[in-house]
Amino acid sequence: MPGFNGLQRIRKTGAAVSVPLQCQTSSPVSRLASLSPSLSPPPPSQAASKHRKQTSVKHKKVKVVENDEDNSDEFARLPKKQKTAHLVTTEETQETPDIIRRYEMLLTSTKMITRITNGIEYLYQAARTLPRHVGVCVNYTYVLTEGLHREGEWTQDELELQDLTWSPWWEAFVYFDGISRHFPGLSDNIMELRQRPELVGHLARWMSSVAGKARGDDISRLKDKVVSLADLSDTSGLKAKSSRGFKHPETGRLLCPIKRLGEYDADPEKSEPQPFCRMVRDQKAGHARVRSADYPLFMYNMNEYVPGKLIPGFLKSTFLVDCTRVVFTGPSSTSGLDMSSKTKGKPPVCRALNMMSINFINIVYIAILARFCLNSQSDYQDRDIDFSNKDFMSNLMTISLKSEKWHEEICSWYTRQLFQRCSEDSDGDEGSGPSAHELLLAELAEEQEFENQNQKAPRAEAEKDSALADDNISEGHGEQNIGHGSLSRCDEDQDAEGSKSDEEVD
């Protein structure tokens, strides 16, 4: 199956486990609270209540009331319309982890200066990156609740029992891992968060709100550039987003389902308004419907597309790749934008996220943003007439689950397009010969070899002369030894003759 990040959290067990979709039977908060009696917030202790002060309240007539001896465990009643400046989810004791206290401060710190002062700005910035890791159609409340309920673990047995169709089970399995890995402190404090269901609910809603702001940032990057990236022949009136979508024949054609392209192009004169676009907008009985399962033209590379086949060219359009580049690697990396008037701006998202590859969630995320930038809606919405972004995402994720091979191929292809920028036939580029870099290295190697030979020649002659000198010295020593040997023999002969003469005399 495709290598989603959630696979890292599989826990192997011996027996198969049935997998009920618990999101359909109970609310997330109640399911967390029902895990055990200890998961509800602990009651305040009487000893601590004697020294506890009431939380500050923004109200003219409310003051902090010191507890007297008669009412040592009671607080002054607050008015019904109170505005607390601090979210209290549990008694603040020394046992509360620092990250939990930071989470609580994060929920009420709406200004950057406050977050910086409290040391929690890094949490806010981490939350802004979540849409690029998990996409836009995420039910944060369900994902966090289900993930904490399981303590961040899934078994191999229940994974094998799952149907390869995108469902709430897959949503929790894939998205909880992405959130916990990129939001600091979440994976290390699962048990603490399980004891604070109210905090988890607030944190999930806060994440959803911040994710919407991050999505808006990426839409702003794309919105004014999609017309240039699409390379349309008629761009009149498309500067205003309200004039796009099925209100304009060019953007309407990009949004037209690939299988109905022939029907769209049936009007050779492109009369205004275009018949297909008018039928989609009118929404009358029997009108042309553009649904989430009907993949639009802008997702296809028409040079690879084969009529009657839906796989060739799917998700490989130059327009979609350039949209991905605008968001992740910056506008200057695209093939269709004129960057002559480029101004300095923020570094690309890929540098901030330390991205070196593209995964399938990134591709789906960009496809949803690109479609919104092409339609006529002024504000982001989940639905556009008959088209649902959530259903669209579910369909694409199901395709990736069904074919691991296709999943890996499309992710590798996008990674090459964005970070390697190599051509598809790079492996078979023998006709152009060696590159300048290869020739330069060869020249350097040749010069180094020549220099080494020049250095070896004098050294070899010196070694030869030294060897000859050693030989001469050895020969001289040999002659001396021979002379000494002759003298010794002569002495021996003389001694022998002397002895013989003495014998004769006797």
Coordinates of C-alpha atoms in Angstrom, one line a residue:
M1 CA 0.0 0.0 0.0
P2 CA 1.2 3.6 -0.5
G3 CA 3.8 4.8 1.9
F4 CA 1.8 7.3 3.9
N5 CA 3.5 8.8 6.9
G6 CA 0.9 7.1 9.2
L7 CA 2.5 3.7 8.5
Q8 CA 5.2 4.6 11.0
R9 CA 2.7 4.3 13.8
I10 CA 1.6 0.7 13.2
R11 CA 1.7 -1.6 16.2
K12 CA 1.8 -5.3 15.3
T13 CA -0.5 -7.6 17.3
G14 CA -1.3 -11.3 17.1
A15 CA -5.0 -11.2 16.6
A16 CA -7.1 -9.4 14.1
V17 CA -9.1 -6.4 15.5
S18 CA -12.4 -5.2 14.1
V19 CA -12.4 -1.5 13.2
P20 CA -15.6 0.3 14.0
L21 CA -15.9 3.9 12.8
Q22 CA -16.3 5.4 16.2
C23 CA -16.9 8.9 14.8
Q24 CA -20.3 7.7 13.7
T25 CA -21.4 6.5 17.2
S26 CA -20.3 9.2 19.6
S27 CA -19.0 12.7 19.7
P28 CA -15.2 13.1 19.9
V29 CA -15.2 14.8 23.3
S30 CA -17.6 12.3 24.9
R31 CA -15.5 9.4 23.5
L32 CA -12.4 10.8 25.1
A33 CA -14.1 11.4 28.4
S34 CA -15.5 7.9 28.4
L35 CA -12.1 6.2 28.1
S36 CA -11.7 6.0 31.9
P37 CA -12.8 8.1 34.9
S38 CA -9.4 9.7 35.0
L39 CA -9.8 11.4 31.7
S40 CA -12.2 14.0 33.0
P41 CA -10.5 17.1 34.5
P42 CA -9.5 16.4 38.2
P43 CA -11.5 18.2 40.9
P44 CA -9.8 21.1 42.7
S45 CA -8.3 20.1 46.1
Q46 CA -9.5 21.9 49.2
A47 CA -5.9 22.7 50.3
A48 CA -5.1 24.5 47.1
S49 CA -8.4 26.4 47.0
K50 CA -7.6 28.3 50.2
H51 CA -4.8 30.1 48.4
R52 CA -6.3 30.3 44.9
K53 CA -7.5 33.6 43.5
Q54 CA -10.2 34.1 41.1
T55 CA -9.3 34.4 37.4
S56 CA -9.1 37.9 36.2
V57 CA -12.3 39.1 34.5
K58 CA -12.9 42.0 32.3
H59 CA -16.0 43.5 33.9
K60 CA -16.4 46.8 35.6
K61 CA -18.1 45.6 38.8
V62 CA -16.1 42.3 39.3
K63 CA -13.2 42.3 41.7
V64 CA -11.0 39.6 43.1
V65 CA -12.5 38.3 46.3
E66 CA -10.3 37.0 49.0
N67 CA -11.7 33.9 50.7
D68 CA -12.7 34.4 54.3
E69 CA -12.8 31.8 57.0
D70 CA -16.6 31.1 56.6
N71 CA -16.4 30.6 52.8
S72 CA -12.9 29.3 52.2
D73 CA -14.0 27.2 49.2
E74 CA -16.3 29.5 47.4
F75 CA -15.8 32.3 44.9
A76 CA -17.7 35.4 44.2
R77 CA -20.3 34.7 41.5
L78 CA -19.4 36.2 38.2
P79 CA -22.0 37.9 35.9
K80 CA -23.3 35.8 33.1
K81 CA -21.8 37.9 30.4
Q82 CA -18.2 37.5 31.5
K83 CA -15.1 37.6 29.4
T84 CA -12.2 35.6 30.9
A85 CA -8.7 36.5 29.9
H86 CA -7.3 33.1 30.6
L87 CA -8.7 29.6 29.6
V88 CA -8.7 27.3 32.7
T89 CA -9.1 23.7 31.8
T90 CA -7.6 22.1 34.9
E91 CA -6.1 23.2 38.1
E92 CA -2.6 24.6 37.5
T93 CA -0.3 22.6 39.6
Q94 CA 3.4 21.8 39.5
E95 CA 2.6 18.5 37.9
T96 CA 1.1 20.1 34.7
P97 CA 3.7 19.8 31.9
D98 CA 5.0 23.1 30.5
I99 CA 3.8 22.3 27.0
I100 CA 0.2 21.9 28.3
R101 CA 0.4 25.4 29.9
R102 CA 1.7 26.7 26.6
Y103 CA -1.2 25.2 24.7
E104 CA -3.6 26.9 27.1
M105 CA -1.9 30.3 26.7
L106 CA -1.9 29.7 22.9
L107 CA -5.6 29.6 22.7
T108 CA -6.1 33.1 24.1
S109 CA -3.0 34.8 22.7
T110 CA -4.4 36.4 19.5
K111 CA -1.6 38.9 19.0
M112 CA 1.9 38.2 17.9
I113 CA 3.5 40.3 20.6
T114 CA 1.6 38.3 23.2
R115 CA 2.7 35.0 21.7
I116 CA 6.3 36.2 21.6
T117 CA 6.2 37.4 25.1
N118 CA 4.8 34.1 26.3
G119 CA 7.2 32.1 24.3
I120 CA 4.6 30.4 22.1
E121 CA 5.0 32.0 18.7
Y122 CA 6.7 28.8 17.5
L123 CA 3.6 26.8 18.1
Y124 CA 1.5 29.3 16.1
Q125 CA 4.0 29.1 13.2
A126 CA 4.0 25.3 13.3
A127 CA 0.1 25.3 13.1
R128 CA 0.3 27.5 10.0
T129 CA 2.3 24.8 8.2
L130 CA -0.3 22.0 8.9
P131 CA -2.3 22.5 5.7
R132 CA 0.8 21.8 3.6
H133 CA 1.3 18.5 5.5
V134 CA -2.3 17.3 5.8
G135 CA -4.3 19.3 3.3
V136 CA -7.4 21.5 3.7
C137 CA -10.3 19.0 4.2
V138 CA -9.3 17.9 7.7
N139 CA -11.7 17.4 10.6
Y140 CA -9.2 18.3 13.3
T141 CA -11.6 17.5 16.2
Y142 CA -12.2 14.0 14.9
V143 CA -8.5 13.3 14.0
L144 CA -7.1 14.5 17.3
T145 CA -9.8 12.8 19.4
E146 CA -9.4 9.5 17.5
G147 CA -5.6 9.6 17.5
L148 CA -5.4 10.4 21.3
H149 CA -8.1 7.7 21.9
R150 CA -5.7 5.2 20.3
E151 CA -2.7 6.7 21.9
G152 CA -1.3 7.3 18.4
E153 CA -1.1 3.7 17.5
W154 CA -2.8 1.4 15.0
T155 CA -2.4 -2.3 14.7
Q156 CA -1.1 -4.2 11.6
D157 CA -4.1 -6.5 11.8
E158 CA -6.8 -3.7 11.5
L159 CA -4.7 -2.0 8.8
E160 CA -5.0 -5.2 6.7
L161 CA -8.7 -5.4 7.3
Q162 CA -9.4 -1.9 5.9
D163 CA -11.0 -1.4 2.6
L164 CA -8.7 0.6 0.3
T165 CA -11.3 3.4 0.1
W166 CA -10.7 6.7 1.8
S167 CA -12.8 6.8 5.0
P168 CA -12.7 8.4 8.5
W169 CA -10.4 5.5 9.6
W170 CA -7.9 6.4 7.0
E171 CA -8.3 10.1 7.8
A172 CA -7.3 9.6 11.4
F173 CA -4.6 7.1 10.5
V174 CA -2.9 9.4 8.0
Y175 CA -3.6 12.9 9.4
F176 CA -2.9 12.3 13.1
D177 CA 0.6 11.2 12.3
G178 CA 1.1 14.3 10.2
I179 CA -0.2 16.7 12.8
S180 CA 1.7 15.0 15.7
R181 CA 5.0 15.1 13.9
H182 CA 4.7 18.8 12.9
F183 CA 3.0 20.3 16.0
P184 CA 5.5 20.5 18.8
G185 CA 4.8 18.5 22.0
L186 CA 1.7 16.6 20.8
S187 CA 3.3 13.2 20.3
D188 CA 5.2 13.4 23.6
N189 CA 2.2 14.4 25.8
I190 CA -0.5 12.1 24.5
M191 CA -1.4 10.8 28.0
E192 CA -1.6 14.3 29.4
L193 CA -3.9 15.4 26.6
R194 CA -6.1 12.4 27.1
Q195 CA -6.9 13.8 30.6
R196 CA -7.9 17.1 29.1
P197 CA -10.7 16.6 26.6
E198 CA -11.9 20.2 26.8
L199 CA -8.5 21.5 26.0
V200 CA -8.2 19.0 23.0
G201 CA -11.5 20.3 21.7
H202 CA -10.4 24.0 21.9
L203 CA -7.0 23.1 20.4
A204 CA -8.7 21.3 17.4
R205 CA -10.9 24.3 16.7
W206 CA -7.9 26.7 17.0
M207 CA -5.9 24.5 14.6
S208 CA -8.8 24.6 12.1
S209 CA -8.9 28.4 12.3
V210 CA -5.2 28.9 11.9
A211 CA -5.1 26.4 9.0
G212 CA -7.7 28.6 7.2
K213 CA -5.3 31.5 7.4
A214 CA -2.4 29.5 6.0
R215 CA -4.7 28.3 3.2
G216 CA -5.5 31.9 2.5
D217 CA -1.8 32.8 2.2
D218 CA -1.2 30.1 -0.4
I219 CA -4.3 31.2 -2.3
S220 CA -2.9 34.7 -2.4
R221 CA 0.2 33.3 -3.9
L222 CA -1.7 31.7 -6.7
K223 CA -4.8 33.8 -7.3
D224 CA -3.2 36.5 -9.4
K225 CA -0.9 34.1 -11.3
V226 CA -3.2 31.3 -12.5
V227 CA -4.2 33.2 -15.6
S228 CA -0.6 33.6 -16.8
L229 CA 0.2 30.0 -15.8
A230 CA -2.7 28.7 -17.8
D231 CA -1.4 30.4 -21.0
L232 CA -4.9 31.3 -22.1
S233 CA -5.6 32.8 -25.6
D234 CA -8.3 35.2 -24.3
T235 CA -7.7 36.7 -20.9
S236 CA -10.1 39.6 -21.2
G237 CA -11.9 40.2 -17.9
L238 CA -10.1 37.4 -16.1
K239 CA -8.3 39.8 -13.8
A240 CA -11.5 40.0 -11.7
K241 CA -12.0 36.6 -10.0
S242 CA -15.8 36.9 -10.1
S243 CA -15.5 36.8 -13.9
R244 CA -13.8 33.4 -14.0
G245 CA -15.1 29.9 -13.7
F246 CA -18.0 29.0 -15.9
K247 CA -18.6 32.7 -16.6
H248 CA -15.7 32.8 -19.0
P249 CA -15.1 30.3 -21.9
E250 CA -11.4 30.0 -21.2
T251 CA -11.6 29.2 -17.5
G252 CA -14.8 27.2 -18.1
R253 CA -12.9 24.9 -20.5
L254 CA -10.1 24.3 -17.9
L255 CA -12.8 23.3 -15.4
C256 CA -14.7 21.2 -17.8
P257 CA -14.5 17.4 -17.1
I258 CA -12.0 15.7 -19.4
K259 CA -14.6 13.2 -20.5
R260 CA -17.0 16.0 -21.6
L261 CA -14.4 18.1 -23.5
G262 CA -15.9 17.1 -26.8
E263 CA -19.3 18.3 -25.7
Y264 CA -17.7 21.6 -24.6
D265 CA -15.9 22.1 -27.9
A266 CA -19.0 21.2 -29.9
D267 CA -19.6 25.0 -30.4
P268 CA -17.0 25.9 -33.0
E269 CA -17.7 29.6 -32.9
K270 CA -17.4 29.8 -29.1
S271 CA -20.6 31.9 -28.9
E272 CA -21.1 34.0 -25.8
P273 CA -22.3 32.8 -23.4
Q274 CA -20.8 29.4 -24.1
P275 CA -23.7 26.8 -24.1
F276 CA -21.9 24.3 -21.8
C277 CA -21.0 27.0 -19.2
R278 CA -24.5 28.4 -19.3
M279 CA -26.0 25.0 -18.6
V280 CA -23.7 24.5 -15.6
R281 CA -24.5 27.9 -14.2
D282 CA -28.3 27.6 -14.7
Q283 CA -28.6 24.4 -12.6
K284 CA -31.9 23.5 -14.3
A285 CA -33.3 20.0 -14.5
G286 CA -31.2 18.0 -16.8
H287 CA -28.4 20.6 -16.9
A288 CA -24.7 19.6 -17.3
R289 CA -23.3 18.8 -13.9
V290 CA -19.7 19.1 -13.0
R291 CA -19.2 16.8 -10.0
S292 CA -16.2 16.0 -7.8
A293 CA -15.6 12.6 -9.5
D294 CA -15.3 14.3 -13.0
Y295 CA -11.7 15.3 -13.2
P296 CA -11.2 18.6 -15.0
L297 CA -9.1 19.4 -18.0
F298 CA -6.5 21.5 -16.0
M299 CA -5.3 18.3 -14.3
Y300 CA -4.2 16.6 -17.5
N301 CA -1.2 16.8 -19.7
M302 CA -2.9 16.8 -23.1
N303 CA 0.3 15.7 -24.8
E304 CA 0.0 12.4 -23.0
Y305 CA -3.7 12.1 -22.8
V306 CA -5.3 9.3 -24.7
P307 CA -9.1 9.7 -25.6
G308 CA -11.1 7.1 -23.8
K309 CA -8.3 6.6 -21.2
L310 CA -8.1 8.5 -17.9
I311 CA -4.7 7.5 -16.5
P312 CA -2.3 8.9 -19.2
G313 CA -1.4 12.5 -18.4
F314 CA -3.4 12.5 -15.1
L315 CA -2.1 15.1 -12.6
K316 CA 0.8 15.9 -15.0
S317 CA -0.4 19.2 -16.6
T318 CA 2.2 21.9 -16.8
F319 CA -0.4 24.3 -15.3
L320 CA -0.7 22.1 -12.1
V321 CA 3.1 21.6 -11.8
D322 CA 3.6 25.4 -12.1
C323 CA 1.0 26.0 -9.4
T324 CA 2.9 23.6 -7.2
R325 CA 6.1 25.5 -7.9
V326 CA 4.5 28.8 -7.0
V327 CA 3.4 27.6 -3.6
F328 CA 6.4 25.5 -2.6
T329 CA 9.5 26.7 -4.6
G330 CA 8.5 30.2 -5.5
P331 CA 7.2 32.0 -8.7
S332 CA 10.7 32.3 -10.1
S333 CA 10.8 28.5 -10.5
T334 CA 7.8 28.3 -12.9
S335 CA 7.9 28.0 -16.6
G336 CA 5.0 30.4 -17.5
L337 CA 5.6 33.6 -15.5
D338 CA 7.4 36.7 -16.5
M339 CA 9.7 37.5 -13.6
S340 CA 11.2 40.7 -15.1
S341 CA 9.5 42.8 -12.5
K342 CA 10.2 40.4 -9.7
T343 CA 10.5 42.0 -6.2
K344 CA 12.2 40.7 -3.2
G345 CA 9.9 38.7 -0.9
K346 CA 9.8 35.9 1.6
P347 CA 11.9 32.7 1.0
P348 CA 10.1 29.8 -0.6
V349 CA 7.9 27.6 1.5
C350 CA 10.1 24.5 0.7
R351 CA 13.1 26.2 2.5
A352 CA 11.0 27.0 5.6
L353 CA 9.7 23.5 5.7
N354 CA 13.0 21.9 4.7
M355 CA 11.2 20.1 1.9
M356 CA 13.2 17.9 -0.5
S357 CA 10.3 15.9 -1.9
I358 CA 6.6 16.1 -2.8
N359 CA 4.1 13.7 -1.4
F360 CA 0.6 12.9 -2.6
I361 CA -1.2 15.1 0.0
N362 CA 0.8 18.1 -1.3
I363 CA -0.4 17.4 -4.9
V364 CA -4.1 17.1 -3.8
Y365 CA -3.7 20.3 -1.7
I366 CA -2.5 22.3 -4.8
A367 CA -5.1 20.8 -7.0
I368 CA -7.9 22.1 -4.7
L369 CA -6.3 25.5 -4.4
A370 CA -5.8 25.7 -8.2
R371 CA -9.4 24.9 -8.9
F372 CA -10.6 27.5 -6.4
C373 CA -8.4 30.2 -8.1
L374 CA -10.0 29.3 -11.5
N375 CA -13.6 29.4 -10.3
S376 CA -15.7 32.6 -9.8
Q377 CA -16.1 32.4 -6.0
S378 CA -14.8 35.4 -4.1
D379 CA -14.2 33.5 -0.8
Y380 CA -13.1 29.9 -0.3
Q381 CA -15.9 27.5 0.1
D382 CA -16.1 23.7 0.2
R383 CA -18.7 23.6 -2.6
D384 CA -18.8 25.2 -6.0
I385 CA -22.2 24.4 -7.6
D386 CA -22.1 20.5 -7.8
F387 CA -18.4 20.2 -7.0
S388 CA -17.3 19.4 -3.5
N389 CA -13.7 19.8 -2.4
K390 CA -14.0 17.2 0.3
D391 CA -15.4 14.6 -2.1
F392 CA -12.7 15.5 -4.6
M393 CA -10.0 14.9 -2.1
S394 CA -11.5 11.6 -1.0
N395 CA -11.6 10.4 -4.6
L396 CA -8.0 11.2 -5.2
M397 CA -6.9 9.7 -1.9
T398 CA -8.8 6.5 -2.8
I399 CA -6.9 6.3 -6.1
S400 CA -3.6 6.5 -4.2
L401 CA -4.7 3.7 -1.9
K402 CA -5.8 1.5 -4.7
S403 CA -2.4 1.6 -6.6
E404 CA 0.8 1.8 -4.6
K405 CA 2.8 1.7 -7.9
W406 CA 1.0 4.7 -9.4
H407 CA 1.2 6.5 -6.0
E408 CA 5.0 6.2 -5.9
E409 CA 5.4 7.1 -9.6
I410 CA 3.4 10.3 -9.4
C411 CA 5.2 11.5 -6.2
S412 CA 8.6 10.7 -7.7
W413 CA 7.6 12.5 -10.9
Y414 CA 6.6 15.7 -9.0
T415 CA 9.8 15.6 -6.9
R416 CA 11.9 15.5 -10.0
Q417 CA 9.9 18.4 -11.6
L418 CA 10.2 20.6 -8.5
F419 CA 13.6 19.8 -7.0
Q420 CA 15.7 18.2 -9.8
R421 CA 14.2 19.8 -12.9
C422 CA 15.5 17.0 -15.1
S423 CA 13.9 16.0 -18.4
E424 CA 12.0 12.7 -18.7
D425 CA 14.6 11.3 -21.1
S426 CA 17.7 12.2 -19.0
D427 CA 18.7 8.6 -18.6
G428 CA 19.0 8.2 -22.4
D429 CA 20.9 11.4 -23.3
E430 CA 23.9 9.7 -25.0
G431 CA 23.7 11.7 -28.3
S432 CA 24.8 15.0 -26.8
G433 CA 28.2 13.6 -25.6
P434 CA 30.0 14.3 -22.4
S435 CA 29.1 17.5 -20.6
A436 CA 31.4 20.5 -20.1
H437 CA 31.8 19.5 -16.5
E438 CA 32.9 16.0 -17.4
L439 CA 35.4 17.4 -20.0
L440 CA 36.8 19.8 -17.5
L441 CA 37.4 17.1 -15.0
A442 CA 39.1 15.0 -17.7
E443 CA 41.4 17.9 -18.5
L444 CA 42.3 18.4 -14.9
A445 CA 43.1 14.7 -14.5
E446 CA 45.3 14.8 -17.6
E447 CA 47.2 17.8 -16.3
Q448 CA 47.6 16.2 -12.9
E449 CA 48.9 13.0 -14.5
F450 CA 51.5 15.0 -16.6
E451 CA 52.7 16.8 -13.5
N452 CA 53.0 13.6 -11.5
Q453 CA 55.2 12.1 -14.3
N454 CA 57.5 15.1 -14.4
Q455 CA 57.9 14.8 -10.6
K456 CA 58.7 11.1 -10.9
A457 CA 61.4 11.4 -13.6
P458 CA 64.1 13.3 -11.4
R459 CA 63.3 11.1 -8.5
A460 CA 63.8 8.0 -10.6
E461 CA 67.2 9.2 -11.8
A462 CA 68.3 10.1 -8.3
E463 CA 67.3 6.6 -7.1
K464 CA 69.2 5.1 -10.1
D465 CA 72.3 7.0 -9.2
S466 CA 72.0 6.1 -5.6
A467 CA 71.7 2.4 -6.6
L468 CA 74.8 2.6 -8.8
A469 CA 76.8 4.2 -6.0
D470 CA 75.7 1.5 -3.6
D471 CA 76.8 -1.2 -6.2
N472 CA 80.3 0.4 -6.6
I473 CA 80.8 0.5 -2.8
S474 CA 79.7 -3.1 -2.6
E475 CA 82.3 -4.1 -5.3
G476 CA 85.1 -2.3 -3.5
H477 CA 84.3 -4.1 -0.3
G478 CA 84.4 -7.4 -2.2
E479 CA 87.9 -6.8 -3.7
Q480 CA 89.2 -5.9 -0.3
N481 CA 87.8 -9.1 1.1
I482 CA 89.4 -11.0 -1.7
G483 CA 92.8 -9.4 -0.9
H484 CA 92.6 -10.2 2.7
G485 CA 91.7 -13.8 1.8
S486 CA 94.9 -14.1 -0.4
L487 CA 97.1 -12.7 2.3
S488 CA 95.6 -15.2 4.8
R489 CA 96.3 -18.1 2.4
C490 CA 99.9 -16.9 1.9
D491 CA 100.5 -16.8 5.6
E492 CA 99.1 -20.2 6.0
D493 CA 101.4 -21.5 3.2
Q494 CA 104.4 -19.9 4.8
D495 CA 103.6 -21.4 8.1
A496 CA 103.2 -24.8 6.5
E497 CA 106.5 -24.5 4.7
G498 CA 108.2 -23.3 7.9
S499 CA 106.9 -26.3 9.8
K500 CA 108.1 -28.6 7.0
S501 CA 111.6 -27.2 7.1
D502 CA 111.9 -27.6 10.8
E503 CA 110.9 -31.3 10.4
E504 CA 113.6 -31.8 7.8
V505 CA 116.2 -30.2 10.0
D506 CA 115.3 -32.5 12.8

